[in-house]
Structures are given as structure tokens and as C-alpha cells.
Amino acid sequence: MTNERKHLPQSPTLTTNKQKMATPTPTNPRIIALFDVDGTLTLPRGEVEPSMMAFMKSLSEKITVGIVGGSDLPKQEEQLGNGIVKVFPYNFSQNGLVAYKDGELLEIQTISKHLGEENVKRLVNWVMKYLADVDIPVKRGTFFEFRSGMFNISPVGRNCSREERNDYEKFDLEHKIRETMVEAMKKEFADLNLTYSIGGQISFDVFPVGWDKTYSLKFLKEGDFDEIHFFGDKTFKGGNDYEIFMSERTIGHTVTSPEDTKEQCTKIFLS
């Protein structure tokens, strides 16, 4: 069933290293749909299915299409294919802190400059000490990932296997490991004005207030679009799609899988 928040708004298969520039002008260019990656276009940390990418290419012939993911660009390319920034008109990684339009880089924002090195070290040290005392069934590697626009923190470690990832997600839902850690960080770093966003199966993001996925909207001029749609699976409060889902500038749609994304888009844009 579609979970949608409504209001009045103010192709060929993708192949590695063989991307083409963004598709020609769509039939309805003043309607844009932005898509989350994990759980929306792909399974969590999975690669896009050829049929899904073919559908997205077809959709881009009807409306303007953009990607807005929380991961960095290399991870986005692992999931959607090398050269993904040239496939659709808009591509935003790290919530839009790395922004592309028609394959051209618009902006890169960095958290290290924003916070300063002393605060970065303070945060890293606290996280590693906290995680050392967290008792969970499995711990692997890469617990703290420094990205240009955010920190990604994973209690189990991003090097876990697919099976370990699935097991941890169930454990986390029951024991609220990430949720508890986020609450502790909110108290410890109240002076830094940070946002904490739980997304995916195993991690959560930390970034300055305002650096959530709504950051990407700054690149979409008010007069260029009549409707801005957003599709994502973590649209609940605290999820990394929540802010853009609730934005006054967007029409938000909650999806449960790539197939659900395809079904909803077909009904809204292609029927």
C-alpha cells in the first residue's frame, strides 16, 4: 500500500564504464522525481537489477530523474554502476554534499572544515571508546567511516558479510543498539549542532544540522519545477529520508522495495 504525503508543491541496462550522458529532455521536464538508493532502487547495499535500471531509464524519458543517496559516490557507483552521475540529470551523493548536474560537478562540501580538526578527533575518540564497550554478537571492521560530508558509524562494522548484516539488523531492532548510541551522542555533542540519522541495516550518519537530504534541494531552483517528488524507504522520524520526505518542497512517497518503487512510479507517472 502506498504511504504518501501529499500537499500543494511550491532504457538500456546500465553497464560498467560504458555510461552515456543524461537522457534527452523528458516529456514533462518540470516534474522531477528524486530517488533514494538502498531499499528504493536496490536491496540494502545490493547492486541494481538490470530490469530496475531499464525502468528508471524509461521513466527518465517521461520526467526529470535524480538520485539522492546518503553514501559517498564510490559506494553509489558500486550499486548503480560506474559513471552514474552521467546517466540522469541530477545526482547527489552524501545527501547532496557532492552534487552533479548533467555529469558536471556543482559542489563539494566537507565536514572537517565545518567542525574543525579538534572536534573531529574528539568525536572519533568518543565513538571508538563507546563501541569498545558495546556487547553485540559479532564485530568486524570499519566502525567509523569518514566521508567528506558526514560520519558513518556502524556498531557491527561495515566489513560484515551479507548474512551478518541481516542478523545484525534483527538484533538492532530488538535491542536498539543504534538508537541508544544516538541518544548518548546527542547529549555528549550537544554543542556541535549535529543531526543523527539511522539508515540502512547496520549504521547511522552524523552530520551538521541542515546537511540531511534536503541539502540537495538547494540545487533545484524554485522556478524550474512544478512538482518535486521523493521516493525513499527510511521516511520515518529518525530515518535518513525523513527530512526530505517531510519537506514543504516535496511530495513524499514511502516505498518498501525496488519493486514497490517501480509500481508506485508506474501508477503516478506512466499510467
PDB file of C-alpha atoms in Angstrom:
ATOM      1  CA  MET A   1       0.000   0.000   0.000  1.00  0.00           C
ATOM      2  CA  THR A   2       1.305   3.444  -0.903  1.00  0.00           C
ATOM      3  CA  ASN A   3       2.398   5.583   2.024  1.00  0.00           C
ATOM      4  CA  GLU A   4       2.337   9.037   0.524  1.00  0.00           C
ATOM      5  CA  ARG A   5       2.385  12.534   1.926  1.00  0.00           C
ATOM      6  CA  LYS A   6       0.615  14.908  -0.448  1.00  0.00           C
ATOM      7  CA  HIS A   7       0.466  18.680  -0.492  1.00  0.00           C
ATOM      8  CA  LEU A   8       0.449  21.525  -2.966  1.00  0.00           C
ATOM      9  CA  PRO A   9       4.039  21.970  -4.068  1.00  0.00           C
ATOM     10  CA  GLN A  10       5.537  25.489  -4.063  1.00  0.00           C
ATOM     11  CA  SER A  11      16.340   2.483 -21.141  1.00  0.00           C
ATOM     12  CA  PRO A  12      19.062   0.139 -21.898  1.00  0.00           C
ATOM     13  CA  THR A  13      20.630  -1.729 -18.988  1.00  0.00           C
ATOM     14  CA  LEU A  14      23.345   0.163 -17.117  1.00  0.00           C
ATOM     15  CA  THR A  15      26.792  -1.260 -17.868  1.00  0.00           C
ATOM     16  CA  THR A  16      30.069  -0.582 -16.113  1.00  0.00           C
ATOM     17  CA  ASN A  17      32.357   2.015 -17.737  1.00  0.00           C
ATOM     18  CA  LYS A  18      30.017   2.393 -20.701  1.00  0.00           C
ATOM     19  CA  GLN A  19      27.695   5.114 -19.417  1.00  0.00           C
ATOM     20  CA  LYS A  20      26.161   7.710 -21.684  1.00  0.00           C
ATOM     21  CA  MET A  21      25.304  11.264 -20.766  1.00  0.00           C
ATOM     22  CA  ALA A  22      21.922  12.005 -19.202  1.00  0.00           C
ATOM     23  CA  THR A  23      18.884  11.103 -21.285  1.00  0.00           C
ATOM     24  CA  PRO A  24      17.326  13.667 -23.638  1.00  0.00           C
ATOM     25  CA  THR A  25      14.779  16.183 -22.382  1.00  0.00           C
ATOM     26  CA  PRO A  26      11.802  14.251 -20.973  1.00  0.00           C
ATOM     27  CA  THR A  27       8.174  14.751 -21.951  1.00  0.00           C
ATOM     28  CA  ASN A  28       7.423  16.508 -18.636  1.00  0.00           C
ATOM     29  CA  PRO A  29      10.711  18.155 -17.599  1.00  0.00           C
ATOM     30  CA  ARG A  30       9.057  20.314 -14.933  1.00  0.00           C
ATOM     31  CA  ILE A  31       8.207  17.233 -12.877  1.00  0.00           C
ATOM     32  CA  ILE A  32      11.220  15.765 -11.089  1.00  0.00           C
ATOM     33  CA  ALA A  33      11.429  12.590  -9.007  1.00  0.00           C
ATOM     34  CA  LEU A  34      14.330  12.085  -6.618  1.00  0.00           C
ATOM     35  CA  PHE A  35      15.196   8.555  -5.527  1.00  0.00           C
ATOM     36  CA  ASP A  36      16.972   7.152  -2.506  1.00  0.00           C
ATOM     37  CA  VAL A  37      19.259   4.190  -3.321  1.00  0.00           C
ATOM     38  CA  ASP A  38      19.245   1.492  -0.578  1.00  0.00           C
ATOM     39  CA  GLY A  39      15.828  -0.112  -0.241  1.00  0.00           C
ATOM     40  CA  THR A  40      14.423   2.069  -3.018  1.00  0.00           C
ATOM     41  CA  LEU A  41      16.369   1.336  -6.194  1.00  0.00           C
ATOM     42  CA  THR A  42      18.355  -1.613  -4.805  1.00  0.00           C
ATOM     43  CA  LEU A  43      18.260  -4.031  -1.927  1.00  0.00           C
ATOM     44  CA  PRO A  44      20.320  -2.721   1.015  1.00  0.00           C
ATOM     45  CA  ARG A  45      23.930  -2.434  -0.220  1.00  0.00           C
ATOM     46  CA  GLY A  46      22.993  -4.533  -3.233  1.00  0.00           C
ATOM     47  CA  GLU A  47      23.529  -3.851  -6.920  1.00  0.00           C
ATOM     48  CA  VAL A  48      20.706  -2.537  -9.043  1.00  0.00           C
ATOM     49  CA  GLU A  49      18.871  -5.156 -11.067  1.00  0.00           C
ATOM     50  CA  PRO A  50      19.084  -4.670 -14.859  1.00  0.00           C
ATOM     51  CA  SER A  51      15.291  -4.570 -15.101  1.00  0.00           C
ATOM     52  CA  MET A  52      15.139  -1.813 -12.471  1.00  0.00           C
ATOM     53  CA  MET A  53      17.716   0.320 -14.247  1.00  0.00           C
ATOM     54  CA  ALA A  54      15.908  -0.210 -17.537  1.00  0.00           C
ATOM     55  CA  PHE A  55      12.715   1.003 -15.866  1.00  0.00           C
ATOM     56  CA  MET A  56      14.466   4.090 -14.492  1.00  0.00           C
ATOM     57  CA  LYS A  57      15.847   4.931 -17.917  1.00  0.00           C
ATOM     58  CA  SER A  58      12.357   4.593 -19.347  1.00  0.00           C
ATOM     59  CA  LEU A  59      10.951   6.801 -16.584  1.00  0.00           C
ATOM     60  CA  SER A  60      13.553   9.463 -17.340  1.00  0.00           C
ATOM     61  CA  GLU A  61      12.037   9.812 -20.803  1.00  0.00           C
ATOM     62  CA  LYS A  62       8.804  10.979 -19.159  1.00  0.00           C
ATOM     63  CA  ILE A  63      10.020  13.119 -16.240  1.00  0.00           C
ATOM     64  CA  THR A  64      13.260  14.506 -14.833  1.00  0.00           C
ATOM     65  CA  VAL A  65      15.035  11.956 -12.626  1.00  0.00           C
ATOM     66  CA  GLY A  66      17.561  12.468  -9.858  1.00  0.00           C
ATOM     67  CA  ILE A  67      19.419  10.240  -7.395  1.00  0.00           C
ATOM     68  CA  VAL A  68      19.916  11.346  -3.792  1.00  0.00           C
ATOM     69  CA  GLY A  69      21.786   8.891  -1.567  1.00  0.00           C
ATOM     70  CA  GLY A  70      23.497   9.054   1.788  1.00  0.00           C
ATOM     71  CA  SER A  71      26.568   7.054   0.773  1.00  0.00           C
ATOM     72  CA  ASP A  72      29.580   8.523  -0.973  1.00  0.00           C
ATOM     73  CA  LEU A  73      29.908   8.401  -4.741  1.00  0.00           C
ATOM     74  CA  PRO A  74      32.177   5.314  -4.928  1.00  0.00           C
ATOM     75  CA  LYS A  75      29.609   3.276  -2.978  1.00  0.00           C
ATOM     76  CA  GLN A  76      26.813   4.671  -5.103  1.00  0.00           C
ATOM     77  CA  GLU A  77      28.716   3.561  -8.202  1.00  0.00           C
ATOM     78  CA  GLU A  78      29.154   0.075  -6.718  1.00  0.00           C
ATOM     79  CA  GLN A  79      25.390  -0.183  -6.528  1.00  0.00           C
ATOM     80  CA  LEU A  80      24.258   1.701  -9.614  1.00  0.00           C
ATOM     81  CA  GLY A  81      27.283   1.401 -11.907  1.00  0.00           C
ATOM     82  CA  ASN A  82      30.345   3.455 -12.777  1.00  0.00           C
ATOM     83  CA  GLY A  83      29.530   6.793 -14.355  1.00  0.00           C
ATOM     84  CA  ILE A  84      26.097   7.009 -12.735  1.00  0.00           C
ATOM     85  CA  VAL A  85      26.496  10.800 -12.487  1.00  0.00           C
ATOM     86  CA  LYS A  86      26.126  10.925 -16.278  1.00  0.00           C
ATOM     87  CA  VAL A  87      23.036   8.722 -16.523  1.00  0.00           C
ATOM     88  CA  PHE A  88      20.399  11.009 -15.004  1.00  0.00           C
ATOM     89  CA  PRO A  89      20.286  14.829 -14.974  1.00  0.00           C
ATOM     90  CA  TYR A  90      20.812  15.144 -11.210  1.00  0.00           C
ATOM     91  CA  ASN A  91      22.996  13.060  -8.928  1.00  0.00           C
ATOM     92  CA  PHE A  92      23.514  13.739  -5.243  1.00  0.00           C
ATOM     93  CA  SER A  93      25.728  11.615  -3.020  1.00  0.00           C
ATOM     94  CA  GLN A  94      26.258  12.186   0.701  1.00  0.00           C
ATOM     95  CA  ASN A  95      22.827  13.838   0.843  1.00  0.00           C
ATOM     96  CA  GLY A  96      23.797  16.351  -1.829  1.00  0.00           C
ATOM     97  CA  LEU A  97      27.085  17.476  -0.342  1.00  0.00           C
ATOM     98  CA  VAL A  98      28.600  16.116  -3.534  1.00  0.00           C
ATOM     99  CA  ALA A  99      26.315  17.365  -6.297  1.00  0.00           C
ATOM    100  CA  TYR A 100      26.301  16.771 -10.050  1.00  0.00           C
ATOM    101  CA  LYS A 101      24.097  18.137 -12.820  1.00  0.00           C
ATOM    102  CA  ASP A 102      24.326  16.630 -16.306  1.00  0.00           C
ATOM    103  CA  GLY A 103      27.555  14.914 -15.326  1.00  0.00           C
ATOM    104  CA  GLU A 104      29.246  18.130 -14.188  1.00  0.00           C
ATOM    105  CA  LEU A 105      30.329  18.684 -10.576  1.00  0.00           C
ATOM    106  CA  LEU A 106      28.433  21.519  -8.912  1.00  0.00           C
ATOM    107  CA  GLU A 107      29.740  21.475  -5.345  1.00  0.00           C
ATOM    108  CA  ILE A 108      31.601  19.536  -2.682  1.00  0.00           C
ATOM    109  CA  GLN A 109      31.084  20.389   0.983  1.00  0.00           C
ATOM    110  CA  THR A 110      33.293  18.935   3.754  1.00  0.00           C
ATOM    111  CA  ILE A 111      32.541  18.267   7.396  1.00  0.00           C
ATOM    112  CA  SER A 112      36.176  18.584   8.500  1.00  0.00           C
ATOM    113  CA  LYS A 113      36.290  22.265   7.570  1.00  0.00           C
ATOM    114  CA  HIS A 114      32.906  22.861   9.143  1.00  0.00           C
ATOM    115  CA  LEU A 115      33.690  21.280  12.528  1.00  0.00           C
ATOM    116  CA  GLY A 116      37.446  21.769  12.771  1.00  0.00           C
ATOM    117  CA  GLU A 117      40.017  19.047  13.348  1.00  0.00           C
ATOM    118  CA  GLU A 118      39.875  19.172  17.152  1.00  0.00           C
ATOM    119  CA  ASN A 119      36.152  18.411  17.173  1.00  0.00           C
ATOM    120  CA  VAL A 120      36.609  15.672  14.582  1.00  0.00           C
ATOM    121  CA  LYS A 121      39.225  13.962  16.797  1.00  0.00           C
ATOM    122  CA  ARG A 122      37.028  14.411  19.854  1.00  0.00           C
ATOM    123  CA  LEU A 123      34.117  12.720  18.115  1.00  0.00           C
ATOM    124  CA  VAL A 124      36.186   9.858  16.681  1.00  0.00           C
ATOM    125  CA  ASN A 125      37.807   9.100  20.045  1.00  0.00           C
ATOM    126  CA  TRP A 126      34.463   9.054  21.853  1.00  0.00           C
ATOM    127  CA  VAL A 127      32.850   6.757  19.274  1.00  0.00           C
ATOM    128  CA  MET A 128      35.675   4.203  19.376  1.00  0.00           C
ATOM    129  CA  LYS A 129      35.632   4.104  23.180  1.00  0.00           C
ATOM    130  CA  TYR A 130      31.842   3.717  23.225  1.00  0.00           C
ATOM    131  CA  LEU A 131      31.821   0.905  20.665  1.00  0.00           C
ATOM    132  CA  ALA A 132      34.548  -0.963  22.535  1.00  0.00           C
ATOM    133  CA  ASP A 133      32.060  -1.476  25.368  1.00  0.00           C
ATOM    134  CA  VAL A 134      29.050  -2.378  23.213  1.00  0.00           C
ATOM    135  CA  ASP A 135      28.199  -6.082  23.529  1.00  0.00           C
ATOM    136  CA  ILE A 136      26.840  -7.463  20.265  1.00  0.00           C
ATOM    137  CA  PRO A 137      27.114 -10.987  18.780  1.00  0.00           C
ATOM    138  CA  VAL A 138      29.553 -10.015  16.003  1.00  0.00           C
ATOM    139  CA  LYS A 139      32.081  -7.225  15.425  1.00  0.00           C
ATOM    140  CA  ARG A 140      34.011  -6.869  12.191  1.00  0.00           C
ATOM    141  CA  GLY A 141      35.804  -3.824  10.781  1.00  0.00           C
ATOM    142  CA  THR A 142      35.307  -0.212   9.677  1.00  0.00           C
ATOM    143  CA  PHE A 143      33.218   1.011  12.570  1.00  0.00           C
ATOM    144  CA  PHE A 144      33.774   4.687  11.790  1.00  0.00           C
ATOM    145  CA  GLU A 145      33.811   5.886   8.190  1.00  0.00           C
ATOM    146  CA  PHE A 146      34.884   9.445   7.485  1.00  0.00           C
ATOM    147  CA  ARG A 147      33.104  10.888   4.449  1.00  0.00           C
ATOM    148  CA  SER A 148      33.560  14.383   3.093  1.00  0.00           C
ATOM    149  CA  GLY A 149      30.151  15.485   4.332  1.00  0.00           C
ATOM    150  CA  MET A 150      29.345  13.173   7.224  1.00  0.00           C
ATOM    151  CA  PHE A 151      30.473  10.432   9.586  1.00  0.00           C
ATOM    152  CA  ASN A 152      29.006   6.960   9.143  1.00  0.00           C
ATOM    153  CA  ILE A 153      29.070   4.847  12.304  1.00  0.00           C
ATOM    154  CA  SER A 154      28.432   1.109  12.366  1.00  0.00           C
ATOM    155  CA  PRO A 155      28.447  -0.856  15.652  1.00  0.00           C
ATOM    156  CA  VAL A 156      28.914  -4.184  13.829  1.00  0.00           C
ATOM    157  CA  GLY A 157      31.361  -2.776  11.273  1.00  0.00           C
ATOM    158  CA  ARG A 158      30.837  -2.180   7.561  1.00  0.00           C
ATOM    159  CA  ASN A 159      33.051  -5.172   6.679  1.00  0.00           C
ATOM    160  CA  CYS A 160      30.405  -7.633   7.843  1.00  0.00           C
ATOM    161  CA  SER A 161      29.059 -10.211   5.423  1.00  0.00           C
ATOM    162  CA  ARG A 162      25.569 -10.124   3.941  1.00  0.00           C
ATOM    163  CA  GLU A 163      24.386 -12.758   6.427  1.00  0.00           C
ATOM    164  CA  GLU A 164      25.971 -10.894   9.346  1.00  0.00           C
ATOM    165  CA  ARG A 165      24.377  -7.675   8.125  1.00  0.00           C
ATOM    166  CA  ASN A 166      20.917  -9.252   8.081  1.00  0.00           C
ATOM    167  CA  ASP A 167      21.433 -10.818  11.506  1.00  0.00           C
ATOM    168  CA  TYR A 168      22.625  -7.537  12.977  1.00  0.00           C
ATOM    169  CA  GLU A 169      19.613  -5.653  11.645  1.00  0.00           C
ATOM    170  CA  LYS A 170      17.297  -8.031  13.526  1.00  0.00           C
ATOM    171  CA  PHE A 171      19.427  -7.741  16.668  1.00  0.00           C
ATOM    172  CA  ASP A 172      19.458  -3.951  16.422  1.00  0.00           C
ATOM    173  CA  LEU A 173      15.699  -3.719  16.009  1.00  0.00           C
ATOM    174  CA  GLU A 174      15.247  -5.756  19.183  1.00  0.00           C
ATOM    175  CA  HIS A 175      17.998  -4.222  21.330  1.00  0.00           C
ATOM    176  CA  LYS A 176      18.054  -0.692  19.880  1.00  0.00           C
ATOM    177  CA  ILE A 177      21.853  -0.505  19.719  1.00  0.00           C
ATOM    178  CA  ARG A 178      21.965   2.346  17.227  1.00  0.00           C
ATOM    179  CA  GLU A 179      19.073   4.237  18.778  1.00  0.00           C
ATOM    180  CA  THR A 180      20.699   4.122  22.227  1.00  0.00           C
ATOM    181  CA  MET A 181      24.063   5.241  20.858  1.00  0.00           C
ATOM    182  CA  VAL A 182      22.472   8.149  19.017  1.00  0.00           C
ATOM    183  CA  GLU A 183      20.808   9.368  22.213  1.00  0.00           C
ATOM    184  CA  ALA A 184      24.145   9.207  24.031  1.00  0.00           C
ATOM    185  CA  MET A 185      25.853  11.187  21.267  1.00  0.00           C
ATOM    186  CA  LYS A 186      23.156  13.849  21.295  1.00  0.00           C
ATOM    187  CA  LYS A 187      23.996  14.539  24.942  1.00  0.00           C
ATOM    188  CA  GLU A 188      27.771  14.286  24.548  1.00  0.00           C
ATOM    189  CA  PHE A 189      27.997  16.551  21.483  1.00  0.00           C
ATOM    190  CA  ALA A 190      25.100  18.922  22.096  1.00  0.00           C
ATOM    191  CA  ASP A 191      27.440  21.866  21.467  1.00  0.00           C
ATOM    192  CA  LEU A 192      28.220  20.820  17.884  1.00  0.00           C
ATOM    193  CA  ASN A 193      24.667  21.194  16.491  1.00  0.00           C
ATOM    194  CA  LEU A 194      24.669  17.802  14.766  1.00  0.00           C
ATOM    195  CA  THR A 195      21.945  15.646  13.219  1.00  0.00           C
ATOM    196  CA  TYR A 196      21.822  11.861  13.659  1.00  0.00           C
ATOM    197  CA  SER A 197      20.105   9.757  11.023  1.00  0.00           C
ATOM    198  CA  ILE A 198      19.576   5.992  11.189  1.00  0.00           C
ATOM    199  CA  GLY A 199      19.555   4.444   7.715  1.00  0.00           C
ATOM    200  CA  GLY A 200      20.172   1.092   6.086  1.00  0.00           C
ATOM    201  CA  GLN A 201      20.683  -2.044   8.150  1.00  0.00           C
ATOM    202  CA  ILE A 202      23.844  -1.537  10.163  1.00  0.00           C
ATOM    203  CA  SER A 203      24.824   2.113  10.567  1.00  0.00           C
ATOM    204  CA  PHE A 204      23.792   5.693  11.182  1.00  0.00           C
ATOM    205  CA  ASP A 205      25.002   9.017   9.819  1.00  0.00           C
ATOM    206  CA  VAL A 206      26.186  12.071  11.737  1.00  0.00           C
ATOM    207  CA  PHE A 207      26.287  15.489  10.085  1.00  0.00           C
ATOM    208  CA  PRO A 208      25.649  19.176  10.787  1.00  0.00           C
ATOM    209  CA  VAL A 209      22.052  20.322  11.123  1.00  0.00           C
ATOM    210  CA  GLY A 210      20.660  21.043   7.657  1.00  0.00           C
ATOM    211  CA  TRP A 211      23.002  18.581   5.943  1.00  0.00           C
ATOM    212  CA  ASP A 212      20.316  15.918   5.572  1.00  0.00           C
ATOM    213  CA  LYS A 213      18.862  15.073   2.142  1.00  0.00           C
ATOM    214  CA  THR A 214      17.056  18.410   1.983  1.00  0.00           C
ATOM    215  CA  TYR A 215      20.504  19.842   1.248  1.00  0.00           C
ATOM    216  CA  SER A 216      20.110  18.512  -2.291  1.00  0.00           C
ATOM    217  CA  LEU A 217      17.037  20.703  -2.842  1.00  0.00           C
ATOM    218  CA  LYS A 218      19.196  23.833  -2.918  1.00  0.00           C
ATOM    219  CA  PHE A 219      20.290  22.773  -6.404  1.00  0.00           C
ATOM    220  CA  LEU A 220      16.709  22.619  -7.695  1.00  0.00           C
ATOM    221  CA  LYS A 221      15.614  26.182  -8.409  1.00  0.00           C
ATOM    222  CA  GLU A 222      12.109  27.091  -7.312  1.00  0.00           C
ATOM    223  CA  GLY A 223      11.049  28.186 -10.789  1.00  0.00           C
ATOM    224  CA  ASP A 224      12.415  25.161 -12.645  1.00  0.00           C
ATOM    225  CA  PHE A 225       9.943  22.546 -11.393  1.00  0.00           C
ATOM    226  CA  ASP A 226       6.211  22.382 -10.766  1.00  0.00           C
ATOM    227  CA  GLU A 227       6.472  19.194  -8.690  1.00  0.00           C
ATOM    228  CA  ILE A 228       9.348  17.617  -6.778  1.00  0.00           C
ATOM    229  CA  HIS A 229       8.661  14.017  -5.768  1.00  0.00           C
ATOM    230  CA  PHE A 230      10.831  11.989  -3.413  1.00  0.00           C
ATOM    231  CA  PHE A 231      10.832   8.194  -3.046  1.00  0.00           C
ATOM    232  CA  GLY A 232      12.518   6.522  -0.090  1.00  0.00           C
ATOM    233  CA  ASP A 233      12.164   3.695   2.407  1.00  0.00           C
ATOM    234  CA  LYS A 234      13.505   5.311   5.608  1.00  0.00           C
ATOM    235  CA  THR A 235      10.876   8.054   5.793  1.00  0.00           C
ATOM    236  CA  PHE A 236      10.053   7.547   9.487  1.00  0.00           C
ATOM    237  CA  LYS A 237      11.235  10.081  12.066  1.00  0.00           C
ATOM    238  CA  GLY A 238      14.919   9.426  12.650  1.00  0.00           C
ATOM    239  CA  GLY A 239      15.337   7.739   9.276  1.00  0.00           C
ATOM    240  CA  ASN A 240      17.666   9.290   6.734  1.00  0.00           C
ATOM    241  CA  ASP A 241      14.810  10.040   4.313  1.00  0.00           C
ATOM    242  CA  TYR A 242      12.578  11.739   6.868  1.00  0.00           C
ATOM    243  CA  GLU A 243      13.536  15.394   6.375  1.00  0.00           C
ATOM    244  CA  ILE A 244      13.260  15.429   2.597  1.00  0.00           C
ATOM    245  CA  PHE A 245      10.089  13.320   2.776  1.00  0.00           C
ATOM    246  CA  MET A 246       8.538  15.955   5.043  1.00  0.00           C
ATOM    247  CA  SER A 247       9.912  18.997   3.225  1.00  0.00           C
ATOM    248  CA  GLU A 248       7.375  21.574   2.077  1.00  0.00           C
ATOM    249  CA  ARG A 249       9.031  21.486  -1.337  1.00  0.00           C
ATOM    250  CA  THR A 250       8.479  17.776  -1.954  1.00  0.00           C
ATOM    251  CA  ILE A 251       5.685  15.274  -2.449  1.00  0.00           C
ATOM    252  CA  GLY A 252       6.922  12.333  -0.395  1.00  0.00           C
ATOM    253  CA  HIS A 253       6.365   8.648  -1.134  1.00  0.00           C
ATOM    254  CA  THR A 254       7.316   5.777   1.177  1.00  0.00           C
ATOM    255  CA  VAL A 255       8.421   2.603  -0.594  1.00  0.00           C
ATOM    256  CA  THR A 256       9.270  -0.853   0.711  1.00  0.00           C
ATOM    257  CA  SER A 257      11.437  -2.261  -2.093  1.00  0.00           C
ATOM    258  CA  PRO A 258      12.634  -1.595  -5.654  1.00  0.00           C
ATOM    259  CA  GLU A 259       9.563  -3.417  -6.962  1.00  0.00           C
ATOM    260  CA  ASP A 260       7.318  -1.163  -4.892  1.00  0.00           C
ATOM    261  CA  THR A 261       9.171   1.873  -6.261  1.00  0.00           C
ATOM    262  CA  LYS A 262       8.551   0.659  -9.783  1.00  0.00           C
ATOM    263  CA  GLU A 263       4.867   0.002  -9.062  1.00  0.00           C
ATOM    264  CA  GLN A 264       4.243   3.391  -7.489  1.00  0.00           C
ATOM    265  CA  CYS A 265       6.085   5.284 -10.241  1.00  0.00           C
ATOM    266  CA  THR A 266       4.126   3.432 -12.901  1.00  0.00           C
ATOM    267  CA  LYS A 267       0.829   4.471 -11.314  1.00  0.00           C
ATOM    268  CA  ILE A 268       1.878   8.080 -10.768  1.00  0.00           C
ATOM    269  CA  PHE A 269       3.864   8.906 -13.903  1.00  0.00           C
ATOM    270  CA  LEU A 270       3.263   6.268 -16.541  1.00  0.00           C
ATOM    271  CA  SER A 271      -0.428   5.378 -16.372  1.00  0.00           C
TER     272      SER A 271
END
